[in-house]
Amino acid sequence: MVELKTDTSIDAMAETGRIVGRALTAVREAADVGVSLLELDEVARAVLRDAGATSPFLGYRPSFAPTPFPAVICASVNDAIVHGIPTRYRLRDGDLVSIDCGAQLNGWAGDSAISFVVGRPRAADLRLVETAERALAAGIEAAVVGNRIGDIAHAVGSVCRAAGYGIPEGFGGHGIGRRMHEDPGVPNEGRPGRGMPLRHGMVLAIEPMVIAGGRDGYHAAPDGWTLCTDDGSRAAHAEHTVAVTETGPRILTTR
């Protein structure tokens, strides 16, 4: 069931979203050659703690997971697409990093993700990240009253496919509100004009994921969480929490 949020609730979710945005900004600023993924997780923990927020990631255990998630960020490097567990791995020059972060405050959740390159970037990686961001922007632009979920999916997928990239099947965005994952699902590829109609008060996490090699295949790493590309090519991930309103889409996880 989809819960339509009131304008007051959307404002409250924007407060949570701003904390997520601050955490991602702090992690991006701290990321450098030699910094460990665990150190980046500590940076995000400090932002959440200082804001009086908690993490919906920490301890989360969906049906596919062998263990509860042990961190407040997902840190996915190079061929890792999403759900990377922060480890002692220290970033190297040219690493492509995707950071996903959430927060919970006053009963409302926020969820957002960014990708970036540490040190000297390769042109191919910059193009991959830029495409993920363009796909996200296209999805947000389609999140308007009167459209349908398929319009968002088509907008996202069209940008990714036009660039020649793969899209991991079965993973995409989701509704969000009192819980991090709510109905409806928001695929990253689909047919326009299909699916649930978008109404004022729907809040969605729109999150393109792109695979540089152009194939869609992926597999779970031995930790049971991290999803990696089958062909070993690099991946990027971008995400915002977005409210559908009568005046247009409103990004709640500003940064």
PDB file of C-alpha atoms in Angstrom:
ATOM      1  CA  MET A   1       0.000   0.000   0.000  1.00  0.00           C
ATOM      2  CA  VAL A   2       1.262   3.485  -0.887  1.00  0.00           C
ATOM      3  CA  GLU A   3       1.033   6.148   1.809  1.00  0.00           C
ATOM      4  CA  LEU A   4       0.452   9.641   0.460  1.00  0.00           C
ATOM      5  CA  LYS A   5       2.328  12.129   2.608  1.00  0.00           C
ATOM      6  CA  THR A   6       0.869  15.438   3.725  1.00  0.00           C
ATOM      7  CA  ASP A   7       2.719  18.660   2.957  1.00  0.00           C
ATOM      8  CA  THR A   8       3.739  18.822   6.627  1.00  0.00           C
ATOM      9  CA  SER A   9       5.141  15.297   6.428  1.00  0.00           C
ATOM     10  CA  ILE A  10       7.050  16.153   3.262  1.00  0.00           C
ATOM     11  CA  ASP A  11       8.604  19.123   5.066  1.00  0.00           C
ATOM     12  CA  ALA A  12       9.631  16.778   7.894  1.00  0.00           C
ATOM     13  CA  MET A  13      11.151  14.373   5.379  1.00  0.00           C
ATOM     14  CA  ALA A  14      13.118  17.276   3.911  1.00  0.00           C
ATOM     15  CA  GLU A  15      14.700  17.810   7.347  1.00  0.00           C
ATOM     16  CA  THR A  16      15.830  14.189   7.339  1.00  0.00           C
ATOM     17  CA  GLY A  17      16.966  14.515   3.745  1.00  0.00           C
ATOM     18  CA  ARG A  18      19.174  17.480   4.522  1.00  0.00           C
ATOM     19  CA  ILE A  19      21.010  15.357   7.086  1.00  0.00           C
ATOM     20  CA  VAL A  20      21.600  12.688   4.447  1.00  0.00           C
ATOM     21  CA  GLY A  21      22.900  15.380   2.113  1.00  0.00           C
ATOM     22  CA  ARG A  22      25.289  16.674   4.773  1.00  0.00           C
ATOM     23  CA  ALA A  23      26.563  13.163   5.446  1.00  0.00           C
ATOM     24  CA  LEU A  24      27.253  12.502   1.768  1.00  0.00           C
ATOM     25  CA  THR A  25      28.992  15.861   1.375  1.00  0.00           C
ATOM     26  CA  ALA A  26      31.178  15.152   4.407  1.00  0.00           C
ATOM     27  CA  VAL A  27      32.085  11.687   3.115  1.00  0.00           C
ATOM     28  CA  ARG A  28      32.939  13.054  -0.316  1.00  0.00           C
ATOM     29  CA  GLU A  29      35.189  15.722   1.223  1.00  0.00           C
ATOM     30  CA  ALA A  30      36.926  13.130   3.423  1.00  0.00           C
ATOM     31  CA  ALA A  31      37.497  10.631   0.619  1.00  0.00           C
ATOM     32  CA  ASP A  32      41.111  10.674  -0.556  1.00  0.00           C
ATOM     33  CA  VAL A  33      43.894   8.326  -1.491  1.00  0.00           C
ATOM     34  CA  GLY A  34      44.845   6.318   1.613  1.00  0.00           C
ATOM     35  CA  VAL A  35      41.556   6.836   3.481  1.00  0.00           C
ATOM     36  CA  SER A  36      39.779   3.608   4.421  1.00  0.00           C
ATOM     37  CA  LEU A  37      36.133   2.842   3.775  1.00  0.00           C
ATOM     38  CA  LEU A  38      35.659   2.312   7.519  1.00  0.00           C
ATOM     39  CA  GLU A  39      36.951   5.835   8.113  1.00  0.00           C
ATOM     40  CA  LEU A  40      34.359   7.160   5.656  1.00  0.00           C
ATOM     41  CA  ASP A  41      31.662   5.273   7.554  1.00  0.00           C
ATOM     42  CA  GLU A  42      32.813   6.979  10.747  1.00  0.00           C
ATOM     43  CA  VAL A  43      32.493  10.378   9.061  1.00  0.00           C
ATOM     44  CA  ALA A  44      28.861   9.636   8.177  1.00  0.00           C
ATOM     45  CA  ARG A  45      28.160   8.279  11.671  1.00  0.00           C
ATOM     46  CA  ALA A  46      29.389  11.533  13.181  1.00  0.00           C
ATOM     47  CA  VAL A  47      27.071  13.612  10.969  1.00  0.00           C
ATOM     48  CA  LEU A  48      24.051  11.478  11.900  1.00  0.00           C
ATOM     49  CA  ARG A  49      24.971  11.538  15.582  1.00  0.00           C
ATOM     50  CA  ASP A  50      25.436  15.303  15.681  1.00  0.00           C
ATOM     51  CA  ALA A  51      22.017  15.756  14.037  1.00  0.00           C
ATOM     52  CA  GLY A  52      20.290  13.413  16.484  1.00  0.00           C
ATOM     53  CA  ALA A  53      19.445  11.023  13.627  1.00  0.00           C
ATOM     54  CA  THR A  54      19.789   7.260  13.365  1.00  0.00           C
ATOM     55  CA  SER A  55      20.683   5.044  10.422  1.00  0.00           C
ATOM     56  CA  PRO A  56      18.121   2.856   8.635  1.00  0.00           C
ATOM     57  CA  PHE A  57      21.047   0.956   7.092  1.00  0.00           C
ATOM     58  CA  LEU A  58      22.667  -0.144  10.343  1.00  0.00           C
ATOM     59  CA  GLY A  59      21.287  -3.555  11.323  1.00  0.00           C
ATOM     60  CA  TYR A  60      19.045  -3.759   8.244  1.00  0.00           C
ATOM     61  CA  ARG A  61      18.526  -7.336   7.078  1.00  0.00           C
ATOM     62  CA  PRO A  62      16.315  -8.010   4.049  1.00  0.00           C
ATOM     63  CA  SER A  63      15.456 -11.555   3.027  1.00  0.00           C
ATOM     64  CA  PHE A  64      18.454 -11.961   0.708  1.00  0.00           C
ATOM     65  CA  ALA A  65      21.047 -10.897   3.293  1.00  0.00           C
ATOM     66  CA  PRO A  66      23.008 -13.478   5.304  1.00  0.00           C
ATOM     67  CA  THR A  67      23.743 -10.989   8.094  1.00  0.00           C
ATOM     68  CA  PRO A  68      22.480  -7.587   9.272  1.00  0.00           C
ATOM     69  CA  PHE A  69      24.190  -4.683   7.523  1.00  0.00           C
ATOM     70  CA  PRO A  70      27.033  -3.474   9.788  1.00  0.00           C
ATOM     71  CA  ALA A  71      27.453   0.165   8.719  1.00  0.00           C
ATOM     72  CA  VAL A  72      25.636   3.467   8.081  1.00  0.00           C
ATOM     73  CA  ILE A  73      26.857   3.808   4.492  1.00  0.00           C
ATOM     74  CA  CYS A  74      27.165   1.457   1.560  1.00  0.00           C
ATOM     75  CA  ALA A  75      30.615   1.955   0.035  1.00  0.00           C
ATOM     76  CA  SER A  76      30.939   0.327  -3.388  1.00  0.00           C
ATOM     77  CA  VAL A  77      34.279   0.580  -5.211  1.00  0.00           C
ATOM     78  CA  ASN A  78      35.060   0.079  -8.921  1.00  0.00           C
ATOM     79  CA  ASP A  79      33.196  -3.071 -10.086  1.00  0.00           C
ATOM     80  CA  ALA A  80      30.895  -3.037  -7.035  1.00  0.00           C
ATOM     81  CA  ILE A  81      27.506  -1.676  -8.055  1.00  0.00           C
ATOM     82  CA  VAL A  82      25.674  -1.236  -4.743  1.00  0.00           C
ATOM     83  CA  HIS A  83      25.484  -2.494  -1.137  1.00  0.00           C
ATOM     84  CA  GLY A  84      29.234  -2.533  -0.528  1.00  0.00           C
ATOM     85  CA  ILE A  85      30.169  -3.090   3.119  1.00  0.00           C
ATOM     86  CA  PRO A  86      32.781  -0.606   4.402  1.00  0.00           C
ATOM     87  CA  THR A  87      36.046  -2.403   5.163  1.00  0.00           C
ATOM     88  CA  ARG A  88      39.652  -1.529   5.960  1.00  0.00           C
ATOM     89  CA  TYR A  89      40.308  -1.141   2.229  1.00  0.00           C
ATOM     90  CA  ARG A  90      42.195   2.111   1.625  1.00  0.00           C
ATOM     91  CA  LEU A  91      41.276   4.135  -1.418  1.00  0.00           C
ATOM     92  CA  ARG A  92      43.712   4.220  -4.305  1.00  0.00           C
ATOM     93  CA  ASP A  93      44.348   6.783  -6.997  1.00  0.00           C
ATOM     94  CA  GLY A  94      41.638   6.483  -9.650  1.00  0.00           C
ATOM     95  CA  ASP A  95      39.160   4.435  -7.610  1.00  0.00           C
ATOM     96  CA  LEU A  96      35.514   4.935  -8.579  1.00  0.00           C
ATOM     97  CA  VAL A  97      33.453   5.100  -5.380  1.00  0.00           C
ATOM     98  CA  SER A  98      29.683   5.003  -4.861  1.00  0.00           C
ATOM     99  CA  ILE A  99      28.368   6.011  -1.438  1.00  0.00           C
ATOM    100  CA  ASP A 100      24.762   5.335  -0.415  1.00  0.00           C
ATOM    101  CA  CYS A 101      23.528   6.803   2.874  1.00  0.00           C
ATOM    102  CA  GLY A 102      20.258   7.035   4.783  1.00  0.00           C
ATOM    103  CA  ALA A 103      18.949   8.704   7.917  1.00  0.00           C
ATOM    104  CA  GLN A 104      15.946   8.437  10.183  1.00  0.00           C
ATOM    105  CA  LEU A 105      14.704  11.459  12.157  1.00  0.00           C
ATOM    106  CA  ASN A 106      11.420  12.018  13.973  1.00  0.00           C
ATOM    107  CA  GLY A 107       9.950   8.945  12.338  1.00  0.00           C
ATOM    108  CA  TRP A 108      10.864   9.834   8.745  1.00  0.00           C
ATOM    109  CA  ALA A 109      13.526   8.331   6.472  1.00  0.00           C
ATOM    110  CA  GLY A 110      15.782   9.776   3.774  1.00  0.00           C
ATOM    111  CA  ASP A 111      17.991   7.959   1.259  1.00  0.00           C
ATOM    112  CA  SER A 112      20.498   9.243  -1.304  1.00  0.00           C
ATOM    113  CA  ALA A 113      23.653   8.197  -3.149  1.00  0.00           C
ATOM    114  CA  ILE A 114      26.564   9.738  -5.037  1.00  0.00           C
ATOM    115  CA  SER A 115      29.459   8.440  -7.126  1.00  0.00           C
ATOM    116  CA  PHE A 116      32.859  10.063  -7.598  1.00  0.00           C
ATOM    117  CA  VAL A 117      36.477   9.323  -8.467  1.00  0.00           C
ATOM    118  CA  VAL A 118      39.311   9.583  -5.950  1.00  0.00           C
ATOM    119  CA  GLY A 119      42.525  11.144  -7.219  1.00  0.00           C
ATOM    120  CA  ARG A 120      43.158  11.345 -10.962  1.00  0.00           C
ATOM    121  CA  PRO A 121      40.010  10.362 -12.853  1.00  0.00           C
ATOM    122  CA  ARG A 122      39.768   8.421 -16.081  1.00  0.00           C
ATOM    123  CA  ALA A 123      37.580  10.022 -18.728  1.00  0.00           C
ATOM    124  CA  ALA A 124      35.503   6.836 -18.982  1.00  0.00           C
ATOM    125  CA  ASP A 125      34.718   6.969 -15.259  1.00  0.00           C
ATOM    126  CA  LEU A 126      33.687  10.619 -15.393  1.00  0.00           C
ATOM    127  CA  ARG A 127      31.334   9.798 -18.267  1.00  0.00           C
ATOM    128  CA  LEU A 128      29.846   6.898 -16.299  1.00  0.00           C
ATOM    129  CA  VAL A 129      29.200   9.078 -13.236  1.00  0.00           C
ATOM    130  CA  GLU A 130      27.812  11.898 -15.368  1.00  0.00           C
ATOM    131  CA  THR A 131      25.426   9.488 -17.066  1.00  0.00           C
ATOM    132  CA  ALA A 132      24.136   8.184 -13.734  1.00  0.00           C
ATOM    133  CA  GLU A 133      23.472  11.783 -12.673  1.00  0.00           C
ATOM    134  CA  ARG A 134      21.740  12.603 -15.973  1.00  0.00           C
ATOM    135  CA  ALA A 135      19.582   9.502 -15.644  1.00  0.00           C
ATOM    136  CA  LEU A 136      18.652  10.572 -12.128  1.00  0.00           C
ATOM    137  CA  ALA A 137      17.757  14.063 -13.351  1.00  0.00           C
ATOM    138  CA  ALA A 138      15.602  12.578 -16.116  1.00  0.00           C
ATOM    139  CA  GLY A 139      13.800  10.345 -13.633  1.00  0.00           C
ATOM    140  CA  ILE A 140      13.150  13.270 -11.310  1.00  0.00           C
ATOM    141  CA  GLU A 141      11.839  15.378 -14.197  1.00  0.00           C
ATOM    142  CA  ALA A 142       9.321  12.608 -14.972  1.00  0.00           C
ATOM    143  CA  ALA A 143       8.099  12.422 -11.341  1.00  0.00           C
ATOM    144  CA  VAL A 144       5.090  14.661 -11.858  1.00  0.00           C
ATOM    145  CA  VAL A 145       1.408  14.340 -11.058  1.00  0.00           C
ATOM    146  CA  GLY A 146      -0.388  12.646 -13.964  1.00  0.00           C
ATOM    147  CA  ASN A 147       2.594  10.567 -15.058  1.00  0.00           C
ATOM    148  CA  ARG A 148       3.081   6.935 -14.065  1.00  0.00           C
ATOM    149  CA  ILE A 149       5.886   4.889 -12.538  1.00  0.00           C
ATOM    150  CA  GLY A 150       6.703   3.619 -16.021  1.00  0.00           C
ATOM    151  CA  ASP A 151       7.418   7.174 -17.144  1.00  0.00           C
ATOM    152  CA  ILE A 152      10.141   7.478 -14.492  1.00  0.00           C
ATOM    153  CA  ALA A 153      11.533   4.045 -15.385  1.00  0.00           C
ATOM    154  CA  HIS A 154      11.554   4.873 -19.102  1.00  0.00           C
ATOM    155  CA  ALA A 155      13.265   8.224 -18.514  1.00  0.00           C
ATOM    156  CA  VAL A 156      16.014   6.635 -16.421  1.00  0.00           C
ATOM    157  CA  GLY A 157      16.536   3.641 -18.686  1.00  0.00           C
ATOM    158  CA  SER A 158      16.598   5.669 -21.884  1.00  0.00           C
ATOM    159  CA  VAL A 159      19.545   7.767 -20.668  1.00  0.00           C
ATOM    160  CA  CYS A 160      21.476   4.706 -19.497  1.00  0.00           C
ATOM    161  CA  ARG A 161      20.899   2.661 -22.658  1.00  0.00           C
ATOM    162  CA  ALA A 162      21.641   5.572 -24.994  1.00  0.00           C
ATOM    163  CA  ALA A 163      25.076   5.813 -23.377  1.00  0.00           C
ATOM    164  CA  GLY A 164      25.682   2.102 -24.004  1.00  0.00           C
ATOM    165  CA  TYR A 165      25.601   1.056 -20.369  1.00  0.00           C
ATOM    166  CA  GLY A 166      24.119  -1.953 -18.622  1.00  0.00           C
ATOM    167  CA  ILE A 167      21.398  -1.785 -15.973  1.00  0.00           C
ATOM    168  CA  PRO A 168      21.315  -4.421 -13.199  1.00  0.00           C
ATOM    169  CA  GLU A 169      17.967  -6.182 -13.530  1.00  0.00           C
ATOM    170  CA  GLY A 170      15.737  -6.310 -10.471  1.00  0.00           C
ATOM    171  CA  PHE A 171      17.338  -3.401  -8.644  1.00  0.00           C
ATOM    172  CA  GLY A 172      15.954   0.122  -8.695  1.00  0.00           C
ATOM    173  CA  GLY A 173      14.224   2.757  -6.626  1.00  0.00           C
ATOM    174  CA  HIS A 174      11.418   2.504  -4.109  1.00  0.00           C
ATOM    175  CA  GLY A 175       8.864   4.360  -2.109  1.00  0.00           C
ATOM    176  CA  ILE A 176      10.111   5.855   1.141  1.00  0.00           C
ATOM    177  CA  GLY A 177       8.541   7.473   4.183  1.00  0.00           C
ATOM    178  CA  ARG A 178       8.248   6.104   7.691  1.00  0.00           C
ATOM    179  CA  ARG A 179      10.413   3.232   6.504  1.00  0.00           C
ATOM    180  CA  MET A 180      13.355   3.274   4.134  1.00  0.00           C
ATOM    181  CA  HIS A 181      11.714   0.837   1.716  1.00  0.00           C
ATOM    182  CA  GLU A 182       8.018   1.224   0.981  1.00  0.00           C
ATOM    183  CA  ASP A 183       5.736   0.702  -2.012  1.00  0.00           C
ATOM    184  CA  PRO A 184       5.884   1.309  -4.902  1.00  0.00           C
ATOM    185  CA  GLY A 185       8.965  -0.094  -6.603  1.00  0.00           C
ATOM    186  CA  VAL A 186      10.590   2.250  -9.132  1.00  0.00           C
ATOM    187  CA  PRO A 187      12.388   0.248 -11.856  1.00  0.00           C
ATOM    188  CA  ASN A 188      15.311   1.698 -13.777  1.00  0.00           C
ATOM    189  CA  GLU A 189      13.851   0.603 -17.101  1.00  0.00           C
ATOM    190  CA  GLY A 190      10.286   0.334 -18.339  1.00  0.00           C
ATOM    191  CA  ARG A 191       7.558   1.419 -20.709  1.00  0.00           C
ATOM    192  CA  PRO A 192       6.100   4.919 -20.524  1.00  0.00           C
ATOM    193  CA  GLY A 193       2.456   5.273 -19.587  1.00  0.00           C
ATOM    194  CA  ARG A 194       2.456   2.043 -17.591  1.00  0.00           C
ATOM    195  CA  GLY A 195       2.306   1.336 -13.882  1.00  0.00           C
ATOM    196  CA  MET A 196       0.908   3.196 -10.911  1.00  0.00           C
ATOM    197  CA  PRO A 197      -0.253   6.789 -11.460  1.00  0.00           C
ATOM    198  CA  LEU A 198       1.810   9.435  -9.669  1.00  0.00           C
ATOM    199  CA  ARG A 199      -0.150  11.492  -7.133  1.00  0.00           C
ATOM    200  CA  HIS A 200       0.595  14.469  -4.922  1.00  0.00           C
ATOM    201  CA  GLY A 201       2.177  13.185  -1.710  1.00  0.00           C
ATOM    202  CA  MET A 202       3.992  10.174  -3.137  1.00  0.00           C
ATOM    203  CA  VAL A 203       7.645  10.121  -2.056  1.00  0.00           C
ATOM    204  CA  LEU A 204      10.092   8.048  -4.074  1.00  0.00           C
ATOM    205  CA  ALA A 205      13.768   7.177  -3.935  1.00  0.00           C
ATOM    206  CA  ILE A 206      14.881   7.278  -7.571  1.00  0.00           C
ATOM    207  CA  GLU A 207      18.248   5.573  -8.065  1.00  0.00           C
ATOM    208  CA  PRO A 208      19.861   4.745 -11.408  1.00  0.00           C
ATOM    209  CA  MET A 209      22.666   2.192 -11.444  1.00  0.00           C
ATOM    210  CA  VAL A 210      24.855   1.857 -14.541  1.00  0.00           C
ATOM    211  CA  ILE A 211      27.409  -0.749 -15.631  1.00  0.00           C
ATOM    212  CA  ALA A 212      30.191   0.479 -17.910  1.00  0.00           C
ATOM    213  CA  GLY A 213      30.617  -2.760 -19.864  1.00  0.00           C
ATOM    214  CA  GLY A 214      27.123  -2.550 -21.319  1.00  0.00           C
ATOM    215  CA  ARG A 215      25.960  -5.912 -19.988  1.00  0.00           C
ATOM    216  CA  ASP A 216      23.371  -6.290 -17.226  1.00  0.00           C
ATOM    217  CA  GLY A 217      24.878  -9.262 -15.382  1.00  0.00           C
ATOM    218  CA  TYR A 218      25.880  -9.055 -11.743  1.00  0.00           C
ATOM    219  CA  HIS A 219      26.560 -11.369  -8.814  1.00  0.00           C
ATOM    220  CA  ALA A 220      26.774 -11.193  -5.050  1.00  0.00           C
ATOM    221  CA  ALA A 221      30.234 -11.070  -3.488  1.00  0.00           C
ATOM    222  CA  PRO A 222      31.163 -13.589  -0.772  1.00  0.00           C
ATOM    223  CA  ASP A 223      29.934 -11.167   1.920  1.00  0.00           C
ATOM    224  CA  GLY A 224      26.401 -11.777   0.618  1.00  0.00           C
ATOM    225  CA  TRP A 225      25.722  -8.042   0.327  1.00  0.00           C
ATOM    226  CA  THR A 226      27.936  -6.408  -2.289  1.00  0.00           C
ATOM    227  CA  LEU A 227      26.658  -6.700  -5.861  1.00  0.00           C
ATOM    228  CA  CYS A 228      29.460  -6.771  -8.446  1.00  0.00           C
ATOM    229  CA  THR A 229      29.440  -6.618 -12.245  1.00  0.00           C
ATOM    230  CA  ASP A 230      29.861 -10.003 -13.947  1.00  0.00           C
ATOM    231  CA  ASP A 231      32.210  -8.576 -16.572  1.00  0.00           C
ATOM    232  CA  GLY A 232      34.430  -6.761 -14.053  1.00  0.00           C
ATOM    233  CA  SER A 233      33.640  -3.353 -15.530  1.00  0.00           C
ATOM    234  CA  ARG A 234      33.012  -0.360 -13.302  1.00  0.00           C
ATOM    235  CA  ALA A 235      29.662   0.856 -12.040  1.00  0.00           C
ATOM    236  CA  ALA A 236      28.103   4.081 -10.769  1.00  0.00           C
ATOM    237  CA  HIS A 237      25.039   4.856  -8.661  1.00  0.00           C
ATOM    238  CA  ALA A 238      23.080   8.072  -8.092  1.00  0.00           C
ATOM    239  CA  GLU A 239      19.991   8.606  -5.915  1.00  0.00           C
ATOM    240  CA  HIS A 240      17.697  11.244  -4.450  1.00  0.00           C
ATOM    241  CA  THR A 241      14.565  11.095  -2.325  1.00  0.00           C
ATOM    242  CA  VAL A 242      11.906  13.005  -4.281  1.00  0.00           C
ATOM    243  CA  ALA A 243       8.370  14.104  -3.408  1.00  0.00           C
ATOM    244  CA  VAL A 244       5.723  14.227  -6.140  1.00  0.00           C
ATOM    245  CA  THR A 245       3.760  17.464  -5.690  1.00  0.00           C
ATOM    246  CA  GLU A 246       1.213  19.515  -7.582  1.00  0.00           C
ATOM    247  CA  THR A 247       3.923  22.104  -8.264  1.00  0.00           C
ATOM    248  CA  GLY A 248       6.445  19.569  -9.567  1.00  0.00           C
ATOM    249  CA  PRO A 249       9.055  17.193  -8.149  1.00  0.00           C
ATOM    250  CA  ARG A 250      10.721  18.292  -4.904  1.00  0.00           C
ATOM    251  CA  ILE A 251      14.183  16.891  -4.072  1.00  0.00           C
ATOM    252  CA  LEU A 252      14.264  16.192  -0.329  1.00  0.00           C
ATOM    253  CA  THR A 253      17.892  15.037  -0.035  1.00  0.00           C
ATOM    254  CA  THR A 254      19.489  18.311  -1.086  1.00  0.00           C
ATOM    255  CA  ARG A 255      23.254  18.707  -0.748  1.00  0.00           C
TER     256      ARG A 255
END
